[in-house]
mmCIF file of C-alpha atoms (C1' of nucleotides) in Angstrom:
data_model
loop_
_atom_site.group_PDB
_atom_site.id
_atom_site.type_symbol
_atom_site.label_atom_id
_atom_site.label_comp_id
_atom_site.label_asym_id
_atom_site.label_seq_id
_atom_site.Cartn_x
_atom_site.Cartn_y
_atom_site.Cartn_z
ATOM 1 C CA MET I 1 -90.213 -43.044 -67.767
ATOM 2 C CA PRO I 2 -90.325 -39.823 -65.758
ATOM 3 C CA ALA I 3 -87.793 -39.567 -62.966
ATOM 4 C CA PRO I 4 -89.266 -40.328 -59.530
ATOM 5 C CA HIS I 5 -89.086 -36.685 -58.516
ATOM 6 C CA GLY I 6 -89.270 -34.196 -61.333
ATOM 7 C CA LEU I 7 -89.017 -34.730 -65.076
ATOM 8 C CA SER I 8 -85.776 -34.864 -67.005
ATOM 9 C CA ILE I 9 -85.070 -32.522 -69.858
ATOM 10 C CA GLY I 10 -85.068 -35.430 -72.295
ATOM 11 C CA TYR I 11 -88.527 -36.482 -71.196
ATOM 12 C CA LEU I 12 -89.848 -32.952 -71.723
ATOM 13 C CA ALA I 13 -88.220 -32.848 -75.115
ATOM 14 C CA GLU I 14 -89.901 -36.112 -76.034
ATOM 15 C CA ARG I 15 -93.301 -34.929 -74.787
ATOM 16 C CA THR I 16 -93.238 -31.571 -76.500
ATOM 17 C CA GLY I 17 -91.225 -32.352 -79.640
ATOM 18 C CA LEU I 18 -88.835 -29.556 -78.778
ATOM 19 C CA ALA I 19 -85.084 -30.085 -78.914
ATOM 20 C CA VAL I 20 -83.280 -30.429 -75.643
ATOM 21 C CA SER I 21 -81.118 -27.466 -76.609
ATOM 22 C CA ALA I 22 -84.251 -25.342 -77.142
ATOM 23 C CA ILE I 23 -85.510 -26.089 -73.655
ATOM 24 C CA ARG I 24 -82.141 -25.128 -72.185
ATOM 25 C CA TYR I 25 -82.247 -21.969 -74.240
ATOM 26 C CA TYR I 26 -85.728 -21.083 -72.909
ATOM 27 C CA GLU I 27 -84.399 -21.505 -69.409
ATOM 28 C CA ALA I 28 -81.515 -19.184 -70.195
ATOM 29 C CA GLN I 29 -84.071 -16.650 -71.419
ATOM 30 C CA GLY I 30 -85.988 -16.888 -68.150
ATOM 31 C CA LEU I 31 -89.072 -18.715 -69.422
ATOM 32 C CA LEU I 32 -88.610 -21.737 -67.225
ATOM 33 C CA GLU I 33 -86.960 -22.335 -63.847
ATOM 34 C CA PRO I 34 -86.158 -25.982 -63.291
ATOM 35 C CA TRP I 35 -84.348 -27.012 -60.151
ATOM 36 C CA ARG I 36 -81.311 -29.317 -60.064
ATOM 37 C CA ASN I 37 -80.931 -32.784 -58.616
ATOM 38 C CA ALA I 38 -77.961 -33.972 -56.614
ATOM 39 C CA GLY I 39 -75.914 -34.560 -59.713
ATOM 40 C CA GLY I 40 -76.596 -31.115 -61.203
ATOM 41 C CA GLN I 41 -79.156 -32.264 -63.798
ATOM 42 C CA ARG I 42 -82.266 -30.203 -64.468
ATOM 43 C CA ARG I 43 -85.565 -31.419 -63.085
ATOM 44 C CA PHE I 44 -88.910 -30.023 -64.221
ATOM 45 C CA HIS I 45 -92.486 -29.913 -62.979
ATOM 46 C CA ARG I 46 -95.202 -31.659 -64.947
ATOM 47 C CA ALA I 47 -96.779 -28.224 -65.359
ATOM 48 C CA ASP I 48 -93.751 -27.214 -67.424
ATOM 49 C CA ILE I 49 -95.095 -29.314 -70.301
ATOM 50 C CA ARG I 50 -98.016 -26.964 -70.504
ATOM 51 C CA ARG I 51 -95.726 -24.025 -70.121
ATOM 52 C CA LEU I 52 -93.706 -25.178 -73.104
ATOM 53 C CA SER I 53 -96.885 -25.710 -75.083
ATOM 54 C CA PHE I 54 -97.893 -22.171 -74.303
ATOM 55 C CA ILE I 55 -94.493 -20.918 -75.502
ATOM 56 C CA MET I 56 -94.830 -22.821 -78.767
ATOM 57 C CA ILE I 57 -98.300 -21.466 -79.417
ATOM 58 C CA ALA I 58 -97.426 -17.925 -78.499
ATOM 59 C CA GLN I 59 -94.510 -18.062 -80.902
ATOM 60 C CA LYS I 60 -96.889 -19.093 -83.640
ATOM 61 C CA PHE I 61 -98.824 -15.953 -82.854
ATOM 62 C CA GLY I 62 -95.722 -13.922 -83.470
ATOM 63 C CA PHE I 63 -94.724 -13.087 -79.892
ATOM 64 C CA THR I 64 -91.036 -12.827 -79.107
ATOM 65 C CA LEU I 65 -89.495 -14.720 -76.227
ATOM 66 C CA PRO I 66 -89.242 -11.615 -74.042
ATOM 67 C CA GLU I 67 -92.930 -10.925 -74.680
ATOM 68 C CA ILE I 68 -93.811 -14.502 -73.807
ATOM 69 C CA ARG I 69 -91.747 -14.248 -70.668
ATOM 70 C CA GLU I 70 -93.873 -11.270 -69.604
ATOM 71 C CA GLN I 71 -97.058 -13.133 -70.281
ATOM 72 C CA LEU I 72 -95.860 -16.040 -68.236
ATOM 73 C CA GLN I 73 -95.011 -13.750 -65.351
ATOM 74 C CA SER I 74 -98.692 -13.073 -64.889
ATOM 75 C CA LEU I 75 -99.167 -16.705 -63.880
ATOM 76 C CA PRO I 76 -99.536 -17.497 -60.137
ATOM 77 C CA ASN I 77 -96.181 -17.759 -58.537
ATOM 78 C CA LYS I 78 -96.595 -20.276 -55.794
ATOM 79 C CA ARG I 79 -99.147 -22.731 -57.093
ATOM 80 C CA THR I 80 -99.520 -24.786 -60.223
ATOM 81 C CA PRO I 81 -101.485 -22.799 -62.824
ATOM 82 C CA THR I 82 -105.018 -23.986 -63.375
ATOM 83 C CA LYS I 83 -106.849 -24.389 -66.672
ATOM 84 C CA ASP I 84 -108.450 -21.058 -65.945
ATOM 85 C CA ASP I 85 -105.056 -19.423 -65.681
ATOM 86 C CA TRP I 86 -104.047 -20.765 -69.041
ATOM 87 C CA SER I 87 -107.406 -19.912 -70.494
ATOM 88 C CA ARG I 88 -106.943 -16.316 -69.404
ATOM 89 C CA LEU I 89 -103.538 -16.135 -71.053
ATOM 90 C CA SER I 90 -104.782 -17.713 -74.288
ATOM 91 C CA ALA I 91 -107.515 -15.126 -74.463
ATOM 92 C CA GLY I 92 -104.834 -12.541 -74.990
ATOM 93 C CA PHE I 93 -104.122 -14.186 -78.319
ATOM 94 C CA ARG I 94 -107.608 -13.330 -79.529
ATOM 95 C CA SER I 95 -107.176 -9.549 -79.473
ATOM 96 C CA HIS I 96 -103.715 -9.840 -80.946
ATOM 97 C CA LEU I 97 -105.224 -11.890 -83.769
ATOM 98 C CA ASP I 98 -108.116 -9.527 -84.335
ATOM 99 C CA ALA I 99 -105.717 -6.645 -84.693
ATOM 100 C CA ARG I 100 -103.636 -8.485 -87.226
ATOM 101 C CA ILE I 101 -106.641 -9.429 -89.281
ATOM 102 C CA ALA I 102 -107.898 -5.851 -89.252
ATOM 103 C CA THR I 103 -104.517 -4.594 -90.387
ATOM 104 C CA LEU I 104 -104.380 -7.057 -93.268
ATOM 105 C CA GLU I 105 -107.957 -6.248 -94.338
ATOM 106 C CA LYS I 106 -107.107 -2.597 -94.505
ATOM 107 C CA LEU I 107 -104.034 -3.416 -96.464
ATOM 108 C CA ARG I 108 -106.162 -5.442 -98.890
ATOM 109 C CA ASP I 109 -108.485 -2.518 -99.424
ATOM 110 C CA ASP I 110 -105.613 -0.175 -99.982
ATOM 111 C CA LEU I 111 -104.081 -2.608 -102.395
ATOM 112 C CA ASP I 112 -107.260 -2.831 -104.404
ATOM 113 C CA GLY I 113 -107.203 0.892 -104.847
ATOM 114 C CA CYS I 114 -103.562 0.851 -105.849
ATOM 115 C CA ILE I 115 -103.079 -2.283 -107.893
ATOM 116 C CA GLY I 116 -104.282 -1.066 -111.255
ATOM 117 C CA CYS I 117 -101.955 1.854 -111.667
ATOM 118 C CA GLY I 118 -98.611 0.083 -111.294
ATOM 119 C CA CYS I 119 -97.093 3.254 -110.042
ATOM 120 C CA LEU I 120 -95.888 2.051 -106.648
ATOM 121 C CA SER I 121 -95.622 5.722 -106.010
ATOM 122 C CA LEU I 122 -98.284 7.095 -103.701
ATOM 123 C CA PRO I 123 -96.846 9.846 -101.571
ATOM 124 C CA THR I 124 -98.466 8.373 -98.515
ATOM 125 C CA CYS I 125 -98.318 4.951 -100.039
ATOM 126 C CA ALA I 126 -100.784 2.627 -98.428
ATOM 127 C CA LEU I 127 -98.729 -0.294 -99.503
ATOM 128 C CA TYR I 128 -95.729 0.978 -97.744
ATOM 129 C CA ASN I 129 -97.220 2.562 -94.678
ATOM 130 C CA ALA I 130 -99.466 -0.283 -93.751
ATOM 131 C CA GLU I 131 -98.610 -3.110 -91.444
ATOM 132 C CA ASP I 132 -95.826 -1.395 -89.609
ATOM 133 C CA ARG I 133 -96.084 -3.675 -86.591
ATOM 134 C CA ALA I 134 -94.567 -6.460 -88.568
ATOM 135 C CA ALA I 135 -91.664 -4.378 -89.767
ATOM 136 C CA LYS I 136 -90.235 -2.454 -86.847
ATOM 137 C CA LYS I 137 -86.656 -2.843 -87.805
ATOM 138 C CA GLY I 138 -85.901 0.610 -86.604
ATOM 139 C CA GLN I 139 -83.927 1.845 -89.601
ATOM 140 C CA GLY I 140 -84.987 5.403 -90.247
ATOM 141 C CA PRO I 141 -87.401 6.523 -92.911
ATOM 142 C CA ARG I 142 -87.918 5.025 -96.334
ATOM 143 C CA TYR I 143 -90.078 6.310 -99.090
ATOM 144 C CA LEU I 144 -91.245 5.097 -102.410
ATOM 145 C CA MET I 145 -90.454 6.288 -105.906
ATOM 146 C CA GLY I 146 -88.631 9.313 -104.691
ATOM 147 C CA ASP I 147 -91.543 10.850 -102.829
ATOM 148 C CA ARG I 148 -89.331 12.438 -100.269
ATOM 149 C CA PRO I 149 -90.947 14.515 -97.572
ATOM 150 C CA GLU I 150 -90.657 17.920 -99.239
ATOM 151 C CA THR I 151 -86.883 18.190 -99.416
ATOM 152 C CA MET X 1 -78.170 15.726 -109.164
ATOM 153 C CA PRO X 2 -78.224 12.495 -111.084
ATOM 154 C CA ALA X 3 -75.054 11.640 -112.963
ATOM 155 C CA PRO X 4 -75.207 12.443 -116.668
ATOM 156 C CA HIS X 5 -75.383 8.774 -117.607
ATOM 157 C CA GLY X 6 -76.873 6.529 -114.939
ATOM 158 C CA LEU X 7 -77.698 7.223 -111.311
ATOM 159 C CA SER X 8 -75.221 6.939 -108.464
ATOM 160 C CA ILE X 9 -75.916 4.670 -105.520
ATOM 161 C CA GLY X 10 -76.162 7.623 -103.210
ATOM 162 C CA TYR X 11 -78.834 9.203 -105.339
ATOM 163 C CA LEU X 12 -80.890 6.008 -105.313
ATOM 164 C CA ALA X 13 -80.468 5.832 -101.531
ATOM 165 C CA GLU X 14 -81.722 9.370 -101.206
ATOM 166 C CA ARG X 15 -84.674 8.758 -103.489
ATOM 167 C CA THR X 16 -85.829 5.527 -101.817
ATOM 168 C CA GLY X 17 -84.779 6.165 -98.255
ATOM 169 C CA LEU X 18 -82.789 2.920 -98.296
ATOM 170 C CA ALA X 19 -79.241 2.784 -96.943
ATOM 171 C CA VAL X 20 -76.464 2.597 -99.505
ATOM 172 C CA SER X 21 -75.354 -0.583 -97.909
ATOM 173 C CA ALA X 22 -78.807 -2.138 -98.333
ATOM 174 C CA ILE X 23 -78.739 -1.366 -102.096
ATOM 175 C CA ARG X 24 -75.324 -2.997 -102.393
ATOM 176 C CA TYR X 25 -76.659 -5.964 -100.469
ATOM 177 C CA TYR X 26 -79.587 -6.302 -102.838
ATOM 178 C CA GLU X 27 -77.223 -6.338 -105.757
ATOM 179 C CA ALA X 28 -75.227 -9.057 -104.061
ATOM 180 C CA GLN X 29 -78.467 -11.034 -103.722
ATOM 181 C CA GLY X 30 -79.153 -10.668 -107.426
ATOM 182 C CA LEU X 31 -82.098 -8.256 -107.212
ATOM 183 C CA LEU X 32 -80.412 -5.469 -109.168
ATOM 184 C CA GLU X 33 -77.726 -5.403 -111.818
ATOM 185 C CA PRO X 34 -76.078 -2.001 -112.123
ATOM 186 C CA TRP X 35 -73.225 -1.457 -114.492
ATOM 187 C CA ARG X 36 -69.961 0.279 -113.654
ATOM 188 C CA ASN X 37 -68.499 3.573 -114.863
ATOM 189 C CA ALA X 38 -64.900 4.111 -115.834
ATOM 190 C CA GLY X 39 -63.856 4.564 -112.233
ATOM 191 C CA GLY X 40 -65.592 1.357 -111.092
ATOM 192 C CA GLN X 41 -68.560 3.007 -109.439
ATOM 193 C CA ARG X 42 -72.070 1.565 -109.744
ATOM 194 C CA ARG X 43 -74.449 3.252 -112.081
ATOM 195 C CA PHE X 44 -78.213 2.553 -112.105
ATOM 196 C CA HIS X 45 -81.170 2.994 -114.411
ATOM 197 C CA ARG X 46 -84.034 5.283 -113.412
ATOM 198 C CA ALA X 47 -86.208 2.204 -113.526
ATOM 199 C CA ASP X 48 -84.247 0.820 -110.592
ATOM 200 C CA ILE X 49 -85.992 3.269 -108.305
ATOM 201 C CA ARG X 50 -89.203 1.502 -109.069
ATOM 202 C CA ARG X 51 -87.477 -1.841 -108.696
ATOM 203 C CA LEU X 52 -86.337 -0.869 -105.218
ATOM 204 C CA SER X 53 -89.819 0.313 -104.355
ATOM 205 C CA PHE X 54 -91.163 -3.031 -105.395
ATOM 206 C CA ILE X 55 -88.622 -4.779 -103.194
ATOM 207 C CA MET X 56 -89.611 -2.656 -100.242
ATOM 208 C CA ILE X 57 -93.298 -3.329 -100.713
ATOM 209 C CA ALA X 58 -92.833 -7.028 -101.299
ATOM 210 C CA GLN X 59 -90.854 -7.278 -98.108
ATOM 211 C CA LYS X 60 -93.767 -5.682 -96.248
ATOM 212 C CA PHE X 61 -95.909 -8.431 -97.606
ATOM 213 C CA GLY X 62 -93.604 -10.972 -96.074
ATOM 214 C CA PHE X 63 -91.708 -12.173 -99.124
ATOM 215 C CA THR X 64 -88.086 -13.138 -98.685
ATOM 216 C CA LEU X 65 -85.371 -11.715 -100.917
ATOM 217 C CA PRO X 66 -85.041 -14.972 -102.897
ATOM 218 C CA GLU X 67 -88.787 -14.923 -103.491
ATOM 219 C CA ILE X 68 -88.675 -11.311 -104.596
ATOM 220 C CA ARG X 69 -85.810 -12.094 -106.921
ATOM 221 C CA GLU X 70 -87.979 -14.726 -108.577
ATOM 222 C CA GLN X 71 -90.821 -12.267 -108.975
ATOM 223 C CA LEU X 72 -88.487 -9.741 -110.545
ATOM 224 C CA GLN X 73 -87.235 -12.309 -113.011
ATOM 225 C CA SER X 74 -90.672 -12.367 -114.636
ATOM 226 C CA LEU X 75 -90.116 -8.790 -115.722
ATOM 227 C CA PRO X 76 -89.135 -8.139 -119.352
ATOM 228 C CA ASN X 77 -85.449 -8.604 -119.847
ATOM 229 C CA LYS X 78 -84.514 -6.157 -122.563
ATOM 230 C CA ARG X 79 -86.840 -3.264 -122.137
ATOM 231 C CA THR X 80 -87.824 -1.022 -119.309
ATOM 232 C CA PRO X 81 -90.798 -2.443 -117.452
ATOM 233 C CA THR X 82 -94.056 -0.613 -118.045
ATOM 234 C CA LYS X 83 -96.705 0.272 -115.511
ATOM 235 C CA ASP X 84 -98.606 -2.748 -116.726
ATOM 236 C CA ASP X 85 -95.653 -4.971 -115.915
ATOM 237 C CA TRP X 86 -95.527 -3.624 -112.360
ATOM 238 C CA SER X 87 -99.272 -3.781 -112.076
ATOM 239 C CA ARG X 88 -99.174 -7.459 -112.955
ATOM 240 C CA LEU X 89 -96.555 -8.136 -110.313
ATOM 241 C CA SER X 90 -98.410 -6.200 -107.662
ATOM 242 C CA ALA X 91 -101.479 -8.233 -108.381
ATOM 243 C CA GLY X 92 -99.620 -11.192 -107.020
ATOM 244 C CA PHE X 93 -99.715 -9.512 -103.641
ATOM 245 C CA ARG X 94 -103.467 -9.706 -103.615
ATOM 246 C CA SER X 95 -103.699 -13.466 -103.631
ATOM 247 C CA HIS X 96 -100.906 -13.771 -101.127
ATOM 248 C CA LEU X 97 -102.796 -11.404 -98.852
ATOM 249 C CA ASP X 98 -106.088 -13.197 -99.264
ATOM 250 C CA ALA X 99 -104.463 -16.442 -98.267
ATOM 251 C CA ARG X 100 -102.963 -14.911 -95.178
ATOM 252 C CA ILE X 101 -106.260 -13.385 -94.131
ATOM 253 C CA ALA X 102 -108.043 -16.692 -94.642
ATOM 254 C CA THR X 103 -105.481 -18.474 -92.536
ATOM 255 C CA LEU X 104 -105.821 -16.001 -89.705
ATOM 256 C CA GLU X 105 -109.579 -16.134 -89.820
ATOM 257 C CA LYS X 106 -109.516 -19.885 -89.546
ATOM 258 C CA LEU X 107 -107.104 -19.565 -86.674
ATOM 259 C CA ARG X 108 -109.469 -17.134 -84.970
ATOM 260 C CA ASP X 109 -112.326 -19.586 -85.296
ATOM 261 C CA ASP X 110 -110.199 -22.412 -83.944
ATOM 262 C CA LEU X 111 -109.078 -20.234 -81.127
ATOM 263 C CA ASP X 112 -112.665 -19.409 -80.181
ATOM 264 C CA GLY X 113 -113.401 -23.087 -79.943
ATOM 265 C CA CYS X 114 -110.337 -23.700 -77.899
ATOM 266 C CA ILE X 115 -109.919 -20.704 -75.639
ATOM 267 C CA GLY X 116 -112.328 -21.643 -72.943
ATOM 268 C CA CYS X 117 -110.819 -24.934 -71.943
ATOM 269 C CA GLY X 118 -107.272 -23.847 -71.197
ATOM 270 C CA CYS X 119 -106.011 -27.243 -72.105
ATOM 271 C CA LEU X 120 -103.565 -26.321 -74.867
ATOM 272 C CA SER X 121 -103.806 -29.971 -75.570
ATOM 273 C CA LEU X 122 -105.820 -30.864 -78.660
ATOM 274 C CA PRO X 123 -104.333 -33.894 -80.367
ATOM 275 C CA THR X 124 -104.510 -32.110 -83.681
ATOM 276 C CA CYS X 125 -104.266 -28.757 -81.974
ATOM 277 C CA ALA X 126 -105.638 -26.043 -84.176
ATOM 278 C CA LEU X 127 -103.513 -23.489 -82.378
ATOM 279 C CA TYR X 128 -100.403 -25.315 -83.166
ATOM 280 C CA ASN X 129 -101.090 -26.632 -86.623
ATOM 281 C CA ALA X 130 -102.421 -23.423 -88.066
ATOM 282 C CA GLU X 131 -100.371 -20.846 -89.874
ATOM 283 C CA ASP X 132 -97.484 -23.005 -90.772
ATOM 284 C CA ARG X 133 -96.346 -20.744 -93.578
ATOM 285 C CA ALA X 134 -95.038 -18.281 -91.054
ATOM 286 C CA ALA X 135 -93.100 -20.938 -89.196
ATOM 287 C CA LYS X 136 -91.179 -23.096 -91.625
ATOM 288 C CA LYS X 137 -87.995 -23.238 -89.643
ATOM 289 C CA GLY X 138 -87.464 -26.808 -90.748
ATOM 290 C CA GLN X 139 -86.800 -28.349 -87.367
ATOM 291 C CA GLY X 140 -88.630 -31.632 -87.193
ATOM 292 C CA PRO X 141 -91.972 -32.241 -85.540
ATOM 293 C CA ARG X 142 -93.277 -30.679 -82.403
ATOM 294 C CA TYR X 143 -96.451 -31.522 -80.589
ATOM 295 C CA LEU X 144 -98.384 -30.124 -77.704
ATOM 296 C CA MET X 145 -98.980 -31.481 -74.224
ATOM 297 C CA GLY X 146 -97.379 -34.797 -74.956
ATOM 298 C CA ASP X 147 -99.704 -35.806 -77.762
ATOM 299 C CA ARG X 148 -97.072 -37.729 -79.556
ATOM 300 C CA PRO X 149 -98.009 -39.534 -82.753
ATOM 301 C CA GLU X 150 -98.759 -42.990 -81.259
ATOM 302 C CA THR X 151 -95.312 -43.837 -80.021
ATOM 303 C "C1'" DA D 1 -54.894 22.375 -107.016
ATOM 304 C "C1'" DT D 2 -56.630 21.016 -103.022
ATOM 305 C "C1'" DA D 3 -60.122 19.677 -99.865
ATOM 306 C "C1'" DA D 4 -64.266 17.379 -98.948
ATOM 307 C "C1'" DT D 5 -67.462 13.871 -100.322
ATOM 308 C "C1'" DT D 6 -68.669 9.538 -102.281
ATOM 309 C "C1'" DT D 7 -67.810 5.229 -103.419
ATOM 310 C "C1'" DC D 8 -65.211 0.974 -103.493
ATOM 311 C "C1'" DT D 9 -64.166 -3.915 -101.336
ATOM 312 C "C1'" DA D 10 -63.742 -7.299 -97.866
ATOM 313 C "C1'" DA D 11 -64.583 -8.679 -93.616
ATOM 314 C "C1'" DA D 12 -66.522 -8.288 -89.215
ATOM 315 C "C1'" DC D 13 -70.543 -7.381 -86.551
ATOM 316 C "C1'" DC D 14 -75.677 -7.326 -85.369
ATOM 317 C "C1'" DT D 15 -80.392 -9.604 -83.586
ATOM 318 C "C1'" DA D 16 -83.391 -13.644 -82.751
ATOM 319 C "C1'" DA D 17 -83.847 -18.100 -81.812
ATOM 320 C "C1'" DC D 18 -81.668 -21.784 -81.778
ATOM 321 C "C1'" DT D 19 -78.182 -25.825 -82.967
ATOM 322 C "C1'" DT D 20 -73.655 -27.879 -82.900
ATOM 323 C "C1'" DT D 21 -69.349 -29.115 -80.907
ATOM 324 C "C1'" DA D 22 -66.049 -30.447 -77.499
ATOM 325 C "C1'" DG D 23 -64.830 -32.412 -73.482
ATOM 326 C "C1'" DC D 24 -66.691 -34.142 -69.285
ATOM 327 C "C1'" DT D 25 -69.805 -36.060 -65.726
ATOM 328 C "C1'" DC D 26 -73.942 -38.553 -64.303
ATOM 329 C "C1'" DA D 27 -77.301 -42.238 -64.302
ATOM 330 C "C1'" DA D 28 -79.306 -46.586 -65.625
ATOM 331 C "C1'" DG D 29 -79.220 -51.349 -67.170
ATOM 332 C "C1'" DA D 30 -77.011 -56.128 -67.806
ATOM 333 C "C1'" DT F 1 -68.938 -53.209 -62.360
ATOM 334 C "C1'" DC F 2 -68.830 -51.774 -66.682
ATOM 335 C "C1'" DT F 3 -70.762 -49.617 -70.416
ATOM 336 C "C1'" DT F 4 -73.761 -46.946 -72.775
ATOM 337 C "C1'" DG F 5 -76.889 -43.230 -73.074
ATOM 338 C "C1'" DA F 6 -78.332 -38.805 -71.129
ATOM 339 C "C1'" DG F 7 -76.993 -34.469 -69.358
ATOM 340 C "C1'" DC F 8 -73.716 -30.653 -68.272
ATOM 341 C "C1'" DT F 9 -71.217 -26.067 -69.697
ATOM 342 C "C1'" DA F 10 -69.221 -22.684 -72.597
ATOM 343 C "C1'" DA F 11 -68.378 -21.163 -76.893
ATOM 344 C "C1'" DA F 12 -68.961 -21.008 -81.620
ATOM 345 C "C1'" DG F 13 -71.935 -21.603 -85.681
ATOM 346 C "C1'" DT F 14 -76.441 -20.747 -88.346
ATOM 347 C "C1'" DT F 15 -79.919 -17.856 -91.177
ATOM 348 C "C1'" DA F 16 -81.911 -13.461 -92.844
ATOM 349 C "C1'" DG F 17 -81.245 -9.089 -93.822
ATOM 350 C "C1'" DG F 18 -78.648 -5.956 -93.254
ATOM 351 C "C1'" DT F 19 -74.902 -2.342 -90.895
ATOM 352 C "C1'" DT F 20 -70.243 -1.003 -89.548
ATOM 353 C "C1'" DT F 21 -65.448 -0.486 -90.177
ATOM 354 C "C1'" DA F 22 -61.101 0.269 -92.429
ATOM 355 C "C1'" DG F 23 -58.341 1.817 -95.823
ATOM 356 C "C1'" DA F 24 -57.955 3.137 -100.554
ATOM 357 C "C1'" DA F 25 -59.581 5.263 -104.862
ATOM 358 C "C1'" DA F 26 -62.794 8.162 -107.502
ATOM 359 C "C1'" DT F 27 -65.533 12.324 -107.835
ATOM 360 C "C1'" DT F 28 -67.125 16.848 -106.750
ATOM 361 C "C1'" DA F 29 -66.700 21.343 -104.884
ATOM 362 C "C1'" DT F 30 -63.999 25.480 -103.880
#
DNA sequence: ATAATTTCTAAACCTAACTTTAGCTCAAGA
DNA sequence: TCTTGAGCTAAAGTTAGGTTTAGAAATTAT
């Protein structure tokens, strides 16, 4: 039972499977902009269901909420996004995915060359240097087995 | 300058590039068991350098610290692990990696079949159901575009 | 012997992405 | 109208994997 004008947060939660608190959180992060009714309750567009779906999928692909917010900002501002708009956004997932697969395949090749020795010690260790995108914790250098950079 | 008997935590930090605090944290999580000298300071085996390397690599592969602890428990208890021991453990990475690649390739195929429509709405949406390993936040069901399970 | 490092512990803090709680207010149904 | 159920806000709590801080004790260097 959608409200006569605009959807309630509970209805969106029911339709998407998200928690009400999560939807409020997404709003706080700037991913949604509901308006308020006379009593101060949030009211959403039907199109926001699709928006939330996009958020859920993009998260599966490993995007952070700030990244997703940026993606969403490329949607038309003053009209309801069409299927083509969403299709364009989803296409961005494809290249992201290709890159991840390529990285993992390289890692697999490196691993095959490294697995027999048990040394865990390559100076430019493929096992350690690979896949840095997934591990950008920004904590200075680390090296393996004492292979310091020529101290 | 390693201590005469056992290595200091600072030396291990220097050799691995890890922060001293991280090494202490790993001990607290049960991944290392240094002994103490007369003054109460931690002393480590040389083999712990390799142990820390393994931890760093396993993290790159996406294992959690509890998972890594389990892996490490399969090492021999009362002798220094050999290269063969480490080699055996590293081999576990290979199957993990193969599984991840397979998952992503399936996701790519699903995405190709889904990207044109812009619907984000498949009842059993491949985009949403895929790659669940990376998203086990344990927060009840979620569905896309209102495709609730026959409510 | 003294100064400068290291190390020690416990507790607080950090980020991301949320959830939970407390105390109220709003809206919908009988 | 009265009573639930839904919604509101602000703040604190949660998890993972650590880092930072503070103050004291041990170790190393001069």
